[in-house]
Coordinates of C-alpha atoms in Angstrom, one line a residue:
Chain A
M1 CA -57.9 -41.1 55.5
E2 CA -57.9 -37.3 56.1
P3 CA -55.9 -35.7 59.3
L4 CA -58.4 -35.7 62.1
A5 CA -59.2 -32.0 63.2
Q6 CA -57.0 -30.7 66.2
G7 CA -60.3 -30.8 68.3
E8 CA -61.1 -33.9 67.5
L9 CA -57.4 -35.2 68.8
S10 CA -58.1 -33.6 71.9
Q11 CA -61.1 -35.6 72.8
L12 CA -58.9 -38.7 71.1
N13 CA -56.3 -38.1 73.6
K14 CA -58.8 -38.5 76.5
R15 CA -59.9 -41.3 75.1
I16 CA -56.2 -42.8 74.6
R17 CA -54.9 -41.9 78.4
Q18 CA -58.2 -43.9 79.8
D19 CA -57.0 -46.5 78.1
I20 CA -53.3 -46.4 78.5
I21 CA -54.7 -46.7 82.1
R22 CA -57.7 -49.4 82.2
M23 CA -54.4 -51.2 80.0
I24 CA -51.3 -51.0 82.9
G25 CA -54.5 -51.3 85.3
T26 CA -56.2 -54.9 83.7
A27 CA -51.6 -55.8 83.2
K28 CA -51.1 -54.9 87.1
S29 CA -47.6 -53.8 85.1
G30 CA -46.0 -51.3 83.3
H31 CA -45.2 -47.9 82.5
P32 CA -48.0 -44.8 83.2
G33 CA -45.6 -41.5 84.1
G34 CA -43.8 -41.9 80.4
S35 CA -46.9 -43.4 78.4
L36 CA -49.3 -40.1 79.8
S37 CA -46.3 -38.1 78.9
C38 CA -46.0 -38.8 75.2
V39 CA -49.5 -39.3 74.1
E40 CA -49.7 -35.9 72.3
I41 CA -46.4 -36.0 70.2
L42 CA -48.1 -40.1 69.4
S43 CA -50.8 -39.3 68.5
T44 CA -49.9 -35.9 66.7
L45 CA -47.6 -38.0 64.6
Y46 CA -49.9 -40.7 63.7
F47 CA -53.1 -38.8 62.9
R48 CA -51.6 -35.8 61.4
V49 CA -48.6 -36.1 60.5
M50 CA -47.4 -39.5 59.5
N51 CA -48.0 -40.6 56.0
V52 CA -48.5 -44.4 57.1
D53 CA -51.8 -46.7 55.6
P54 CA -53.2 -49.1 58.7
E55 CA -54.5 -51.2 56.0
H56 CA -51.3 -52.3 54.8
P57 CA -48.8 -51.3 58.0
R58 CA -45.5 -52.6 55.4
W59 CA -46.1 -49.9 52.6
E60 CA -42.9 -49.8 51.7
G61 CA -43.5 -45.7 50.7
R62 CA -44.4 -45.2 54.5
D63 CA -42.7 -42.7 57.2
R64 CA -41.4 -44.5 59.9
F65 CA -42.0 -44.9 63.5
V66 CA -39.0 -45.5 65.6
L67 CA -40.2 -45.2 70.0
S68 CA -37.1 -45.5 71.4
K69 CA -38.7 -45.5 74.9
G70 CA -39.7 -48.7 74.2
H71 CA -41.6 -48.6 77.6
A72 CA -44.5 -46.0 76.6
A73 CA -45.6 -48.9 74.4
P74 CA -49.0 -48.1 76.4
A75 CA -48.8 -45.2 74.2
L76 CA -48.2 -46.4 71.0
Y77 CA -50.3 -49.4 71.6
A78 CA -54.0 -47.6 71.5
V79 CA -53.0 -45.1 69.1
L80 CA -52.1 -47.7 66.6
A81 CA -55.7 -49.3 67.9
H82 CA -57.3 -46.1 67.2
R83 CA -55.3 -45.5 64.4
G84 CA -57.3 -48.8 62.8
Y85 CA -53.9 -50.7 63.0
F86 CA -56.1 -53.8 65.2
P87 CA -59.0 -53.8 67.3
P88 CA -59.3 -51.4 70.5
E89 CA -60.5 -54.5 72.3
E90 CA -57.5 -55.8 72.0
L91 CA -55.6 -53.4 74.0
L92 CA -56.3 -55.2 77.1
S93 CA -54.4 -57.7 76.4
L94 CA -50.9 -55.5 76.7
R95 CA -49.0 -57.7 78.8
Q96 CA -50.5 -61.2 78.5
F97 CA -49.3 -64.2 77.8
G98 CA -49.8 -64.9 73.6
S99 CA -50.8 -61.0 73.4
R100 CA -49.2 -59.9 70.4
L101 CA -48.9 -56.6 72.8
Q102 CA -45.6 -57.2 74.7
G103 CA -44.1 -55.1 77.7
H104 CA -42.1 -53.3 74.6
P105 CA -42.7 -53.1 71.2
D106 CA -42.4 -56.2 68.9
M107 CA -42.4 -55.1 65.4
K108 CA -42.8 -59.4 65.2
K109 CA -45.9 -59.3 66.4
T110 CA -47.8 -56.0 66.2
P111 CA -49.1 -54.4 63.5
G112 CA -48.1 -51.0 62.5
V113 CA -45.0 -51.4 64.4
D114 CA -41.8 -51.0 62.9
A115 CA -38.9 -51.3 65.2
S116 CA -38.6 -53.6 68.3
T117 CA -37.4 -51.5 71.1
G118 CA -37.1 -50.8 74.7
S119 CA -33.4 -51.1 75.4
L120 CA -32.6 -47.4 76.1
G121 CA -30.7 -45.3 74.0
Q122 CA -31.1 -47.5 70.5
G123 CA -34.1 -45.3 68.9
L124 CA -32.3 -42.9 66.7
S125 CA -29.2 -45.2 65.7
I126 CA -32.3 -47.1 63.7
A127 CA -33.5 -44.3 62.8
V128 CA -30.7 -43.0 61.1
G129 CA -30.5 -46.3 59.6
L130 CA -34.0 -46.1 58.0
A131 CA -32.9 -42.6 56.4
L132 CA -30.1 -44.5 55.0
G133 CA -31.6 -46.7 53.8
G134 CA -34.9 -44.6 52.3
R135 CA -32.4 -42.2 51.0
L136 CA -30.8 -45.3 49.1
G137 CA -33.7 -46.6 48.0
G138 CA -34.9 -43.6 46.4
K139 CA -37.9 -43.0 49.1
T140 CA -39.0 -40.6 50.3
Y141 CA -40.0 -41.3 54.0
R142 CA -40.0 -39.9 56.8
V143 CA -38.7 -41.6 60.2
F144 CA -40.2 -39.6 63.4
V145 CA -38.2 -41.3 66.8
V146 CA -39.2 -40.4 69.7
V147 CA -36.8 -41.0 72.9
G148 CA -37.4 -40.4 76.7
D149 CA -35.5 -37.2 78.3
G150 CA -33.4 -40.1 80.8
E151 CA -32.1 -42.3 78.4
I152 CA -29.4 -39.8 76.7
Q153 CA -27.8 -40.4 79.4
E154 CA -26.6 -43.4 77.5
G155 CA -23.3 -42.6 74.9
Q156 CA -25.2 -44.8 72.6
F157 CA -27.6 -42.1 72.1
W158 CA -24.5 -39.3 70.9
E159 CA -23.3 -42.0 68.9
A160 CA -26.0 -41.6 66.6
A161 CA -26.9 -37.9 66.8
M162 CA -23.0 -37.5 65.2
A163 CA -24.6 -39.5 62.6
A164 CA -27.0 -38.0 62.1
A165 CA -25.7 -34.6 61.5
H166 CA -22.8 -36.5 59.9
Y167 CA -24.2 -37.7 57.5
K168 CA -27.4 -35.0 56.9
L169 CA -30.4 -36.9 57.3
S170 CA -33.2 -34.8 57.2
A171 CA -35.1 -37.3 57.1
V172 CA -34.8 -37.7 60.7
T173 CA -37.3 -35.8 63.1
L174 CA -36.3 -36.2 66.9
V175 CA -38.9 -35.9 69.7
L176 CA -37.8 -35.6 73.0
D177 CA -39.9 -36.5 75.0
Y178 CA -38.7 -33.8 78.1
N179 CA -40.5 -34.4 80.9
G180 CA -37.6 -34.4 83.5
L181 CA -38.1 -38.1 85.4
Q182 CA -36.4 -41.3 85.7
I183 CA -36.6 -44.1 88.3
D184 CA -34.4 -43.0 90.3
G185 CA -35.0 -39.3 90.3
T186 CA -35.3 -36.0 88.6
C187 CA -32.4 -36.3 85.8
E188 CA -31.4 -33.2 87.3
E189 CA -30.5 -34.7 89.9
V190 CA -29.5 -38.7 88.6
M191 CA -27.5 -37.4 85.8
S192 CA -27.7 -34.1 84.9
L193 CA -29.0 -33.3 80.8
G194 CA -27.3 -29.9 81.2
N195 CA -29.1 -27.5 78.4
V196 CA -30.5 -30.5 75.7
G197 CA -31.2 -27.7 73.0
D198 CA -27.8 -26.7 73.2
K199 CA -26.4 -29.6 73.2
L200 CA -28.1 -31.3 70.4
A201 CA -27.6 -27.7 67.6
A202 CA -24.2 -27.9 69.1
F203 CA -24.3 -31.5 67.2
G204 CA -25.9 -30.0 64.0
F205 CA -29.8 -30.3 64.7
A206 CA -32.3 -28.1 64.1
V207 CA -33.6 -28.1 67.1
S208 CA -37.1 -26.3 68.4
E209 CA -38.9 -26.4 71.2
V210 CA -42.6 -26.8 72.0
D211 CA -45.2 -27.8 74.8
G212 CA -45.0 -31.0 74.5
H213 CA -49.0 -31.4 75.7
S214 CA -49.9 -28.6 72.9
I215 CA -51.1 -30.6 69.3
A216 CA -50.9 -27.6 68.0
Q217 CA -47.2 -26.4 68.8
L218 CA -46.0 -29.4 68.1
E219 CA -47.8 -29.7 64.8
S220 CA -46.0 -26.5 64.0
A221 CA -42.8 -27.6 64.8
F222 CA -43.0 -31.2 62.9
R223 CA -44.3 -29.3 59.7
L224 CA -41.2 -26.3 59.7
P225 CA -39.3 -27.3 56.2
A226 CA -36.8 -29.2 56.2
Q227 CA -32.6 -28.3 56.1
D228 CA -29.4 -29.8 55.5
R229 CA -29.8 -31.7 58.7
P230 CA -32.0 -33.8 61.8
K231 CA -34.4 -32.2 62.8
C232 CA -35.0 -32.4 66.9
I233 CA -38.1 -31.5 69.1
I234 CA -37.4 -30.5 72.7
A235 CA -41.0 -31.3 73.7
H236 CA -41.8 -29.9 77.3
T237 CA -43.6 -33.3 79.5
H238 CA -45.8 -33.9 81.7
K239 CA -45.4 -37.2 83.3
G240 CA -48.6 -39.1 83.6
C241 CA -50.4 -35.9 82.4
G242 CA -54.0 -36.4 82.6
V243 CA -53.9 -38.1 86.2
S244 CA -53.3 -35.5 89.1
F245 CA -51.9 -37.8 91.0
M246 CA -49.7 -39.4 89.0
E247 CA -48.3 -35.8 87.4
D248 CA -44.9 -34.8 87.4
Q249 CA -44.6 -38.1 90.6
V250 CA -41.3 -39.9 89.8
G251 CA -43.1 -42.4 91.7
W252 CA -45.7 -42.9 88.5
H253 CA -42.7 -44.7 85.7
G254 CA -43.8 -47.9 86.2
K255 CA -45.9 -48.2 88.4
A256 CA -50.1 -50.4 87.7
P257 CA -52.7 -47.9 89.3
N258 CA -54.4 -50.6 91.6
A259 CA -58.2 -51.0 91.7
E260 CA -59.3 -47.8 93.1
E261 CA -56.5 -45.9 91.4
V262 CA -57.7 -47.0 88.8
A263 CA -60.7 -46.1 88.6
R264 CA -60.2 -42.4 90.3
A265 CA -57.8 -41.9 87.1
L266 CA -60.9 -42.5 84.9
S267 CA -62.6 -40.3 86.2
E268 CA -60.5 -37.5 86.3
L269 CA -59.8 -38.3 82.8
G270 CA -63.7 -38.6 82.1
G271 CA -64.2 -42.2 81.3
G272 CA -66.4 -43.3 84.4
S273 CA -64.9 -46.3 85.9
S274 CA -65.7 -49.3 83.7
Chain B
M1 CA -2.9 -82.4 52.9
N2 CA -0.8 -79.3 52.3
A3 CA -1.1 -75.8 51.3
K4 CA -2.1 -74.4 48.3
E5 CA -0.6 -71.0 49.3
I6 CA -0.8 -68.5 52.1
R7 CA -4.1 -65.7 52.2
A8 CA -5.6 -64.2 54.6
P9 CA -9.3 -65.2 55.2
R10 CA -9.9 -61.4 55.9
L11 CA -8.3 -60.4 52.8
A12 CA -11.0 -63.6 51.0
Y13 CA -13.7 -61.9 53.1
G14 CA -13.1 -57.8 51.5
E15 CA -12.5 -60.1 47.8
T16 CA -16.0 -61.8 48.1
L17 CA -17.6 -58.4 49.3
V18 CA -16.9 -56.8 46.0
K19 CA -17.7 -59.7 44.3
L20 CA -21.2 -60.1 46.5
G21 CA -21.6 -56.4 45.8
A22 CA -21.7 -56.6 42.2
E23 CA -24.6 -59.2 42.4
L24 CA -26.2 -58.0 44.6
D25 CA -28.0 -54.6 44.7
N26 CA -29.0 -54.4 48.2
L27 CA -25.9 -55.0 50.2
V28 CA -24.5 -52.6 52.4
V29 CA -22.0 -52.5 54.3
L30 CA -21.0 -51.1 57.3
D31 CA -17.6 -50.2 59.3
A32 CA -16.4 -48.6 62.9
D33 CA -13.2 -47.2 61.3
L34 CA -11.6 -50.8 60.6
A35 CA -11.7 -51.0 57.2
H36 CA -8.0 -51.1 56.1
A37 CA -7.7 -54.0 58.8
T38 CA -11.6 -56.0 58.1
M39 CA -11.2 -55.2 54.4
T40 CA -13.9 -53.3 53.5
T41 CA -12.1 -51.0 52.0
L42 CA -12.4 -53.0 49.2
F43 CA -16.1 -52.9 49.3
R44 CA -15.9 -49.3 49.5
G45 CA -13.5 -48.5 46.5
Q46 CA -15.6 -50.1 44.1
F47 CA -19.4 -49.4 46.2
P48 CA -18.5 -46.3 48.4
E49 CA -23.1 -44.9 48.0
R50 CA -23.3 -48.1 49.8
F51 CA -20.6 -48.2 51.8
F52 CA -20.6 -46.3 55.8
N53 CA -18.2 -46.0 57.9
V54 CA -19.3 -45.1 61.4
G55 CA -16.9 -44.2 62.8
I56 CA -15.5 -45.5 66.1
A57 CA -18.8 -46.5 67.5
E58 CA -20.2 -50.0 67.4
Q59 CA -23.3 -49.7 69.6
N60 CA -24.4 -46.9 66.8
M61 CA -23.2 -49.4 63.8
M62 CA -24.6 -52.1 65.0
G63 CA -28.2 -50.1 65.5
I64 CA -28.0 -48.0 61.4
A65 CA -27.5 -51.8 60.6
S66 CA -31.1 -52.2 62.6
G67 CA -32.5 -49.5 60.3
L68 CA -30.7 -50.5 56.9
A69 CA -32.7 -53.9 57.2
L70 CA -35.7 -52.7 58.2
A71 CA -35.4 -50.6 55.2
G72 CA -34.8 -53.9 52.8
F73 CA -30.4 -54.4 52.8
M74 CA -28.5 -56.3 53.1
P75 CA -25.7 -55.1 55.9
F76 CA -22.9 -56.7 56.2
A77 CA -21.1 -54.7 59.6
S78 CA -17.7 -55.7 59.9
T79 CA -15.4 -53.8 63.6
F80 CA -13.0 -56.6 64.9
A81 CA -14.4 -59.5 67.0
V82 CA -13.8 -58.1 70.0
F83 CA -16.3 -55.0 69.7
G84 CA -18.5 -56.6 67.4
A85 CA -19.5 -59.9 70.1
G86 CA -18.3 -57.9 73.3
R87 CA -18.6 -53.9 73.0
A88 CA -22.2 -54.2 71.0
F89 CA -23.7 -57.3 72.5
E90 CA -26.6 -56.1 73.0
Q91 CA -27.2 -53.8 70.4
V92 CA -27.0 -57.3 68.6
R93 CA -29.1 -59.4 70.3
N94 CA -31.5 -56.4 70.9
T95 CA -32.5 -55.0 67.0
I96 CA -31.0 -57.4 65.4
C97 CA -31.2 -60.5 67.0
Y98 CA -35.3 -60.2 67.9
P99 CA -37.1 -58.2 65.7
R100 CA -34.6 -61.6 63.4
L101 CA -33.5 -59.0 60.7
N102 CA -31.1 -60.1 58.0
V103 CA -28.0 -58.1 59.6
K104 CA -24.0 -60.6 59.1
I105 CA -22.2 -58.8 61.4
A106 CA -18.6 -60.1 59.8
V107 CA -15.5 -59.6 62.4
T108 CA -11.8 -59.6 61.8
H109 CA -9.2 -60.3 64.7
A110 CA -10.3 -63.3 66.5
G111 CA -8.6 -65.0 68.9
I112 CA -5.2 -65.1 70.4
T113 CA -3.6 -64.8 66.3
V114 CA -4.5 -61.3 66.8
G115 CA -1.5 -61.7 68.0
E116 CA 1.4 -58.2 68.0
D117 CA -1.3 -56.0 69.3
G118 CA -2.0 -58.6 73.1
G119 CA -5.3 -59.3 75.0
S120 CA -7.3 -56.7 74.8
H121 CA -7.9 -56.7 71.5
Q122 CA -7.8 -60.9 71.1
S123 CA -10.7 -62.2 71.5
V124 CA -11.2 -65.8 73.6
E125 CA -15.2 -64.9 74.5
D126 CA -17.5 -64.4 71.3
I127 CA -18.3 -67.0 69.9
S128 CA -19.2 -67.6 73.5
L129 CA -21.4 -64.7 73.8
M130 CA -23.2 -65.3 70.1
R131 CA -24.0 -68.5 70.7
S132 CA -26.3 -68.2 73.0
I133 CA -27.6 -65.5 71.8
P134 CA -31.6 -66.8 69.5
N135 CA -32.1 -66.7 66.3
M136 CA -27.7 -66.1 65.7
T137 CA -26.3 -68.5 63.0
V138 CA -22.4 -68.1 64.2
M139 CA -19.8 -69.6 61.4
V140 CA -16.1 -69.9 61.8
P141 CA -14.3 -70.6 58.3
A142 CA -10.8 -72.4 58.2
D143 CA -9.6 -70.2 55.6
A144 CA -9.6 -67.7 52.6
V145 CA -11.5 -70.1 50.6
E146 CA -14.2 -71.7 53.1
T147 CA -14.5 -67.7 53.7
E148 CA -16.2 -66.4 50.3
K149 CA -18.2 -69.6 51.3
A150 CA -19.2 -68.3 54.3
V151 CA -20.0 -65.2 53.1
R152 CA -21.7 -66.0 50.5
A153 CA -24.1 -69.1 52.4
A154 CA -24.5 -66.1 55.0
A155 CA -25.6 -63.9 52.2
A156 CA -27.8 -66.3 51.1
F157 CA -29.3 -67.1 54.5
D158 CA -32.3 -64.5 55.8
G159 CA -31.7 -64.2 59.2
P160 CA -28.2 -62.8 61.9
V161 CA -25.5 -64.0 61.3
Y162 CA -21.6 -63.7 62.5
L163 CA -19.0 -64.2 61.0
R164 CA -15.3 -65.0 62.7
I165 CA -12.3 -64.2 60.8
P166 CA -9.4 -64.2 61.7
R167 CA -6.3 -61.7 61.0
P168 CA -3.4 -63.4 59.9
P169 CA -2.3 -65.1 56.3
A170 CA -3.3 -68.5 56.5
P171 CA -2.5 -72.0 54.3
V172 CA -5.2 -72.8 52.0
F173 CA -6.8 -76.2 52.2
I174 CA -10.3 -76.1 51.8
E175 CA -10.9 -77.3 47.6
A176 CA -12.6 -74.8 45.5
G177 CA -15.2 -77.4 44.9
T178 CA -15.8 -78.7 48.1
K179 CA -19.8 -77.6 48.8
F180 CA -20.5 -74.9 51.6
E181 CA -24.1 -76.1 54.1
I182 CA -25.0 -74.4 57.3
G183 CA -24.8 -76.1 59.9
K184 CA -23.1 -79.1 58.1
A185 CA -20.2 -79.8 59.1
D186 CA -17.4 -81.8 56.8
I187 CA -15.6 -84.6 57.1
L188 CA -11.4 -84.5 56.3
R189 CA -10.0 -87.5 56.4
D190 CA -11.9 -90.9 57.9
G191 CA -10.2 -92.8 60.7
R192 CA -11.0 -95.5 63.0
D193 CA -9.0 -94.3 66.6
V194 CA -10.0 -91.4 67.5
C195 CA -12.0 -88.1 66.0
L196 CA -10.2 -84.6 65.5
C197 CA -13.4 -81.6 65.7
A198 CA -11.8 -78.1 64.8
T199 CA -13.0 -74.7 63.6
G200 CA -11.2 -71.7 61.9
L201 CA -7.4 -72.2 61.9
M202 CA -6.9 -75.1 64.0
V203 CA -9.1 -77.6 61.2
F204 CA -5.3 -76.9 59.2
Q205 CA -4.0 -77.8 63.1
A206 CA -6.1 -81.0 63.2
V207 CA -5.0 -81.8 59.7
Q208 CA -1.9 -81.6 60.2
A209 CA -2.2 -83.4 63.4
A210 CA -3.7 -86.7 62.0
E211 CA -0.5 -86.9 59.5
Q212 CA 1.3 -87.1 62.1
L213 CA -0.8 -89.8 63.9
H214 CA -1.4 -91.7 61.3
A215 CA 2.0 -91.9 60.6
A216 CA 2.5 -92.8 64.8
G217 CA -0.3 -95.9 63.1
I218 CA -3.2 -94.2 64.6
E219 CA -5.9 -93.0 61.8
A220 CA -8.1 -89.9 62.7
T221 CA -11.3 -88.7 61.6
V222 CA -11.2 -84.5 61.1
V223 CA -14.1 -82.7 60.8
N224 CA -14.1 -79.2 59.9
F225 CA -17.0 -77.8 62.0
H226 CA -17.2 -74.2 60.2
T227 CA -20.6 -74.0 61.7
I228 CA -20.7 -73.4 65.3
K229 CA -24.8 -72.6 65.5
P230 CA -26.7 -74.9 64.3
I231 CA -24.0 -77.7 66.0
D232 CA -24.7 -80.2 63.3
E233 CA -25.6 -82.4 65.3
R234 CA -26.8 -86.4 63.7
L235 CA -23.0 -86.2 62.5
I236 CA -21.0 -85.4 66.1
I237 CA -23.7 -88.2 67.5
E238 CA -23.2 -90.4 64.2
L239 CA -19.2 -90.2 64.8
A240 CA -19.5 -90.7 68.4
Q241 CA -21.1 -94.4 67.6
R242 CA -18.4 -94.7 64.9
V243 CA -15.3 -93.0 66.9
G244 CA -16.2 -92.7 69.9
K245 CA -13.1 -90.1 70.7
M246 CA -13.7 -87.1 70.6
I247 CA -11.3 -84.4 70.2
T248 CA -12.0 -80.5 69.8
V249 CA -10.0 -77.5 68.8
E250 CA -10.6 -74.2 68.4
E251 CA -9.2 -70.8 69.2
H252 CA -11.7 -69.6 71.6
S253 CA -12.4 -70.6 75.1
I254 CA -12.8 -73.9 76.2
I255 CA -16.2 -72.1 77.9
G256 CA -18.4 -71.9 75.2
G257 CA -17.4 -72.3 71.8
L258 CA -17.3 -75.1 69.7
G259 CA -15.9 -78.0 72.6
S260 CA -18.9 -76.7 74.2
A261 CA -21.4 -77.7 71.7
V262 CA -19.7 -80.6 70.9
A263 CA -19.7 -81.7 74.9
E264 CA -23.6 -79.9 75.3
V265 CA -24.8 -82.9 72.4
L266 CA -22.8 -85.8 73.4
S267 CA -23.4 -85.6 76.7
E268 CA -27.1 -85.4 75.7
H269 CA -27.2 -88.3 73.1
R270 CA -24.2 -90.2 73.8
P271 CA -21.6 -89.8 76.2
V272 CA -17.7 -90.1 75.2
Y273 CA -14.4 -89.3 76.2
L274 CA -14.7 -85.6 74.8
K275 CA -10.9 -84.1 74.7
R276 CA -11.6 -80.1 74.4
I277 CA -8.2 -78.0 73.1
G278 CA -8.1 -74.3 73.4
I279 CA -7.9 -71.5 75.6
Q280 CA -7.8 -72.5 79.0
D281 CA -10.2 -69.6 80.7
R282 CA -7.4 -66.7 80.3
F283 CA -6.9 -64.0 78.3
G284 CA -4.4 -63.8 75.8
Q285 CA -1.6 -61.5 75.7
S286 CA 1.3 -60.0 72.9
G287 CA 3.5 -62.1 71.2
A288 CA 3.2 -63.2 67.5
P289 CA 0.8 -65.8 66.0
D290 CA 2.3 -68.6 66.2
Q291 CA 4.7 -68.6 69.1
L292 CA 0.9 -67.9 70.7
L293 CA -0.4 -70.6 69.7
E294 CA 2.5 -73.0 70.9
A295 CA 1.7 -71.2 74.3
Y296 CA -1.1 -72.0 74.3
G297 CA -1.2 -75.4 73.3
L298 CA -2.9 -75.2 69.7
T299 CA -0.3 -76.3 67.6
A300 CA -1.0 -79.9 65.9
A301 CA 1.5 -81.1 68.1
N302 CA -0.5 -80.4 71.0
I303 CA -3.2 -82.3 69.1
V304 CA -1.2 -85.3 68.7
G305 CA -0.9 -85.1 72.2
A306 CA -3.7 -85.2 73.2
A307 CA -5.2 -88.2 71.0
K308 CA -2.3 -90.2 72.6
T309 CA -3.1 -89.6 75.9
L310 CA -6.8 -89.6 75.4
L311 CA -6.6 -93.3 73.3
A312 CA -4.1 -94.2 76.6
R313 CA -7.2 -93.3 79.1
Q314 CA -9.7 -95.5 76.8
A315 CA -7.8 -98.3 76.6
E316 CA -8.0 -98.5 80.8

């Protein structure tokens, strides 16, 4: 498939946001805030950057994706469905008993999910293993991992960051979905992250910072030439992006919108209330 | 049964990895700065490109092992039992067992025979932890010969395995020709009076105890449970029917290990008197391994005493 043009992709992103709202609204549970903040990151990867084949989800040569912030599963599922891994009609089965779309990504159930995730702070370790395996197996695939900002409070993240630099894993691109909020408040209040860019650069990453809702900026950052080190893209985002009453609101981390809120959100996203 | 030699099971682990490394291109080994203790250093010497020392970071090691398995490799991740099962428990659960990846967690320095390092490093609860995770298989070999068999069986098996190996050199007594099948316990001796179910280093103690009991006119069956999960349910029920008096022996807490696994089967299928010999819900401490085994009641003499007490109780 040819990469989707940036203009078409921003149209699709609206649709993806509508899907996220409908999915979580229907499930009556889930994480809208952090799903909406990473829509552009995920869709840019799957529609313009990553080398994948939805007809053959387990193709060995494919680029790998790890959603370390697994609670943003609705965003991943919507992107995968529109990319052709499974029918978009299935999206509304999110979190239902028997569904292929579990509350957090399950590689055994969902076509296109490369790694089971959800317990925070662990995705970069998995990405390091995937990249070491690719190198050892003579493969040229890249590994993209999206990490939430709050989850870098987990010590394991820094163990993995150290390892990614130690092994000079240029195949690894870490994207930090830097929306500044976590469950109990702002990251600054709860456990300040300090200057994340400086920290990761000191650990040995090639760091760039972008507007995480700009497809063009994300794409240029993804296309920066590989060096002898892992890449880190700090994507400045807004939790709840696209829905006015959710934007930058701590309360929308893990709360489902009710019917009235779903309707309001959909009308803002230009999707009607259906 | 006499020991042919004294040999460290962890040395057998390292040597078997080297043999398997030559046979299996997809075998990779990870360690967390304990390669000289776990003996994975032997593999590193032969296959440096397939060896990853991740530093003192067990949680990250499990995640990297997960990624390597996703990339088509079969990782053996090694550290001490207390760190592999304890510190990295949730990583093992979520990134290895939940997606049922083909990762082998081979830990050494399990139990109180760690010795002088003391209670902080003596894992007495690791079998319990690992046994409780869905998709996990748990193996505890009895000596160096059986360690090689267990490592080979783990490599031939597709799925997560926890392999528990002790620190000290130990008597070699398992016959080289013994067939090793995951989940099938081995009867080492037949006797009608009492059944000794043992695992790990305690199997040799049980064998010795059976000889001492024989001298006293008591005939003991001795069973080697090299696999704790899946537990050999069929054999346990059969032994309860045939012998009826059961004793479990393990260098592990009586909570959650072999004793618990046997008790679970017996109480559901065929309740009989059961005595659990093991560590009585306490931590370890510094000391020589033999001193500690004695202090914690894990010797052949303790097993003999327990058998006599159990028989007396049954006679009441």
